[in-house]
Coordinates of C-alpha atoms in Angstrom, one line a residue:
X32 CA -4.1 3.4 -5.8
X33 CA -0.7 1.9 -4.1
X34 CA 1.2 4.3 -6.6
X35 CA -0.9 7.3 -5.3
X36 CA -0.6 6.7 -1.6
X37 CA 3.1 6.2 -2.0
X38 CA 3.4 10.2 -2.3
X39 CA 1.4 12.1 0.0
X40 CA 2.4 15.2 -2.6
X41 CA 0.1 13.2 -5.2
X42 CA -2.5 12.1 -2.2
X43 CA -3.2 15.9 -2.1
X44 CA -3.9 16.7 -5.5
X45 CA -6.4 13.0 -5.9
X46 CA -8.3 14.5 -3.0
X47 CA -8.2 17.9 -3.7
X48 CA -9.3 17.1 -7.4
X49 CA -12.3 15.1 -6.3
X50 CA -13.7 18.2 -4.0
X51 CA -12.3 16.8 -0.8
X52 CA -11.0 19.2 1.9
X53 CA -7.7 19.5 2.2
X54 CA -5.0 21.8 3.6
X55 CA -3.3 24.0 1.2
X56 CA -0.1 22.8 -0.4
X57 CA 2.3 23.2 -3.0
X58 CA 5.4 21.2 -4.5
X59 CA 8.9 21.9 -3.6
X60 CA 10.2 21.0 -7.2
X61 CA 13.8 19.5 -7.5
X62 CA 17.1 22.0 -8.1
X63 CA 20.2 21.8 -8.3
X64 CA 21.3 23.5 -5.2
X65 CA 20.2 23.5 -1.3
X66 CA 20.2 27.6 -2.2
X67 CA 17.3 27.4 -5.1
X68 CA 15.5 25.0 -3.0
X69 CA 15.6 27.4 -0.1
X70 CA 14.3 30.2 -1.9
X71 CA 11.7 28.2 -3.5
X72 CA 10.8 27.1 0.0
X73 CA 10.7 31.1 1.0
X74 CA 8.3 31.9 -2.2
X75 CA 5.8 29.1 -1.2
X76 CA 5.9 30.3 2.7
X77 CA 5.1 33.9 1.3
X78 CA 2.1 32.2 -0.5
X79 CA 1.1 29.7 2.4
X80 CA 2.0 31.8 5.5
X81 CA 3.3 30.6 8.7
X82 CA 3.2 27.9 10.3
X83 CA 4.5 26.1 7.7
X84 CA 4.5 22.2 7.2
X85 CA 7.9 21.3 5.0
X86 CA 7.3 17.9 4.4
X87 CA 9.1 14.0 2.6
X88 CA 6.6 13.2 -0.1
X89 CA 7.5 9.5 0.5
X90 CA 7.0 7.2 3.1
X91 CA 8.1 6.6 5.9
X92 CA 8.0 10.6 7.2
X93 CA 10.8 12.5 7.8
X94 CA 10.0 15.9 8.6
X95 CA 11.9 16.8 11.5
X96 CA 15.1 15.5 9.9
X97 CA 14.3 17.5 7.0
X98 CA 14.7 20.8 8.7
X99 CA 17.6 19.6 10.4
X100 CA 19.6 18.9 7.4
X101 CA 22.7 21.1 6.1
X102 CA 23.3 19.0 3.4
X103 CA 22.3 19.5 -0.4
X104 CA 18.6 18.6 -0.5
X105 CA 18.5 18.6 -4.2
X106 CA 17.5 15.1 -4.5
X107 CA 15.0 14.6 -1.8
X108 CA 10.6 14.8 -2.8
X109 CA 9.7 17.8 -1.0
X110 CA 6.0 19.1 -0.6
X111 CA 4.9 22.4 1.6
X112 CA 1.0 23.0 3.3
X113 CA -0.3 25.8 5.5
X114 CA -0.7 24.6 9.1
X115 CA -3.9 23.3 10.1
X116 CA -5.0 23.8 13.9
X117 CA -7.0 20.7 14.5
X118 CA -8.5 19.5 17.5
X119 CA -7.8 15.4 17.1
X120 CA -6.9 13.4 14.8
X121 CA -8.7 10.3 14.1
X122 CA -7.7 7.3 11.7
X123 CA -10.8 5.9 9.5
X124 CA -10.2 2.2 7.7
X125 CA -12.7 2.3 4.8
X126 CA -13.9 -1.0 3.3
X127 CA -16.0 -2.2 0.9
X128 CA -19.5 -4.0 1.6
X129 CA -23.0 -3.5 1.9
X130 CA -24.6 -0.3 1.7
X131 CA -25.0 1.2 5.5
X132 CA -27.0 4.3 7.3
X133 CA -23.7 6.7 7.9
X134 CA -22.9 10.9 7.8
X135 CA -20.0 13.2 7.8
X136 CA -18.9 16.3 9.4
X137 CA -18.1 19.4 7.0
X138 CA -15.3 20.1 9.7
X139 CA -12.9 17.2 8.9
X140 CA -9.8 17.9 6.7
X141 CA -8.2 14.9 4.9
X142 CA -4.6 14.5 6.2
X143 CA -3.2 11.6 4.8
X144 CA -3.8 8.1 3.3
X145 CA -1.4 6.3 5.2
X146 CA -0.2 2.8 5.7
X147 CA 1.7 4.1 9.2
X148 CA 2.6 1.0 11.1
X149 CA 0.3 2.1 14.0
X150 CA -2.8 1.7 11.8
X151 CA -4.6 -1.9 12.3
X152 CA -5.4 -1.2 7.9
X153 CA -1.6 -1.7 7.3
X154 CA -1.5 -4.8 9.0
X155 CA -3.5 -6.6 6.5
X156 CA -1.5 -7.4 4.0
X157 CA 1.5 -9.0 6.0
X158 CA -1.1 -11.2 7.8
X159 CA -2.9 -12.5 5.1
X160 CA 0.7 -13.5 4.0
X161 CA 1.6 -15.1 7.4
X162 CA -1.4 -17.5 7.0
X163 CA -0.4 -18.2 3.8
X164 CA 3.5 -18.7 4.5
X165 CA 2.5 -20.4 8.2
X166 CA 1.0 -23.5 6.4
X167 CA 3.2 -26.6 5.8
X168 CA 5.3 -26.9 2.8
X169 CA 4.0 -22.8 1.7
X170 CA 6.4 -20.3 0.5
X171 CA 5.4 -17.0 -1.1
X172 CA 7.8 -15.4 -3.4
X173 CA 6.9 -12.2 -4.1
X174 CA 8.5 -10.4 -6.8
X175 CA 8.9 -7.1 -5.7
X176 CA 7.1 -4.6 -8.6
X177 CA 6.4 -1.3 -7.7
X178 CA 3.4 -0.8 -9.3
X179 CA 0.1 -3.1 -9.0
X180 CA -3.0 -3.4 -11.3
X181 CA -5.8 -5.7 -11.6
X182 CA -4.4 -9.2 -13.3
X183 CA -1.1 -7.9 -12.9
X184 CA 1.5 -11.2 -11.7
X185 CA 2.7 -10.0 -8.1
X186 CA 4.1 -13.1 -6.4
X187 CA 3.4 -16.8 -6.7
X188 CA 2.9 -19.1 -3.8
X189 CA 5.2 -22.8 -3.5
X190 CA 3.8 -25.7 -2.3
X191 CA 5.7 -28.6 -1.9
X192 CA 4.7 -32.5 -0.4
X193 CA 5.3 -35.8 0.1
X194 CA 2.7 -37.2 -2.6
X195 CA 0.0 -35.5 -5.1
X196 CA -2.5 -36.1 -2.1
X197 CA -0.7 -33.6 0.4
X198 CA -0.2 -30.9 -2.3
X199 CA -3.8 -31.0 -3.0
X200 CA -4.5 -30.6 0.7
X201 CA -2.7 -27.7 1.3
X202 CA -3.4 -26.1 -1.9
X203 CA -6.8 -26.2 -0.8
X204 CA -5.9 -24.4 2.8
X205 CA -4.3 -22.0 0.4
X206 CA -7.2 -21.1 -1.1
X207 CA -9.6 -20.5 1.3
X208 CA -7.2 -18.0 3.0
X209 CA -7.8 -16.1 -0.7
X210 CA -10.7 -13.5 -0.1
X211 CA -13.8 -15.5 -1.8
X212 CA -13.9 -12.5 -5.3
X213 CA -9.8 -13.7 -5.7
X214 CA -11.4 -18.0 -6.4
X215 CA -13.7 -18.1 -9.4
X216 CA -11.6 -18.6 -11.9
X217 CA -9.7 -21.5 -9.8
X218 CA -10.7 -24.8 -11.0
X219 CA -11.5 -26.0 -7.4
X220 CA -13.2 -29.7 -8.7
X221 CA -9.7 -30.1 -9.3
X222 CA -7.9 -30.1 -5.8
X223 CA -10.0 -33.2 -5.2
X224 CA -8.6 -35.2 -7.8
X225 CA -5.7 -37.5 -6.8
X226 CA -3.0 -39.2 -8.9
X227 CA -1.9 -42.7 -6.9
X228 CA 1.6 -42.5 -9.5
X229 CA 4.7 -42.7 -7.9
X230 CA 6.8 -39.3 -8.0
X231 CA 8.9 -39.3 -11.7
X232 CA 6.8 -41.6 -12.7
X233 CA 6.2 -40.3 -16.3
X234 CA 2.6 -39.4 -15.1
X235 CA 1.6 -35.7 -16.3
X236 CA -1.6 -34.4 -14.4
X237 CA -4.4 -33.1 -16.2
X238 CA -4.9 -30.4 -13.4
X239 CA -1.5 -29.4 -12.3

């Protein structure tokens, strides 16, 4: 899903795909020269008409730069779409939970999934790591894939203390900012187990 939403050019074809309205669009595929791209750029406008949206496939946006440039664009992700007149635009955060009464309007073209920094949805995942990282003795190293998948490794979080007891503590304050799906295979009985062994000790903890 991250990998998706990364390219609005891909965005379009996953909604289009699954029968959801979208505007018409077409790639601007990579050439060698700012001249190829330009005609290619003329073929599509032929096909889509005017106005014409020449747009970044990646985030963040650049559009208006885009047109601007006199440079050779034969390296930049380029998508075209026909111009929709529209008469708001409105930003939807859709979660999962219990099944509710709702309805939609035939009338509403999917845009974009975005994660623009105006959107409270984008915001999520930097808190969630701000509680994490706020508490005592909690780092978060993330590792910095581009990809994600279920089960896939994506960071780890240190915790450090002055005895077994603290550790435990805030591991435990760790955990319950996890979303409650992300805990069952954490052997929670665990965190409230306590060694009294001095630090380099020898002693080896049966629930590290």
């Amino acid at each position: 899903v991250i990998e998706i939403i990364q390219d609005k050019y891909r965005q379009k074809l996953f909604l289009s795909q699954a029968g959801i309205p979208v505007s018409d669009f077409e790639e601007i595929k990579a050439f060698p020269s700012s001249a190829e791209i330009k005609e290619q750029v003329q073929q599509v406008a032929g096909r889509l008409g005017f106005p014409l949206m020449l747009k970044s496939r990646l985030y963040p946006g650049v559009d208006s730069a885009i047109l601007r440039l006199q440079a050779d664009l034969s390296e930049l992700k380029l998508y075209a779409e026909r111009f929709v007149p529209f008469t708001c635009e409105i930003a939807v955060m859709v979660v999962k939970g219990v099944p509710v009464p709702g309805s939609s309007d035939p009338n509403i073209c999917v845009y974009v999934l975005g994660h623009e920094s105006g959107k409270k949805g984008s915001h999520q995942v930097k808190r969630c790591l701000e509680l994490v990282s706020g508490l005592k003795g909690v780092s978060v190293e993330a590792y910095g894939k581009f990809s994600c998948q279920k089960g896939r490794k994506m960071a780890h979080i240190n915790v450090v203390g002055e005895s077994d007891a603290d550790v435990r503590e805030t591991v435990s304050m760790v955990v319950r900012c996890l979303p409650a799906n992300q805990t069952e295979e954490l052997n929670l009985a665990s965190l409230s187990r306590t060694s009294d062994k001095a630090a380099g000790g020898g002693f080896s903890d049966s629930n590290p």
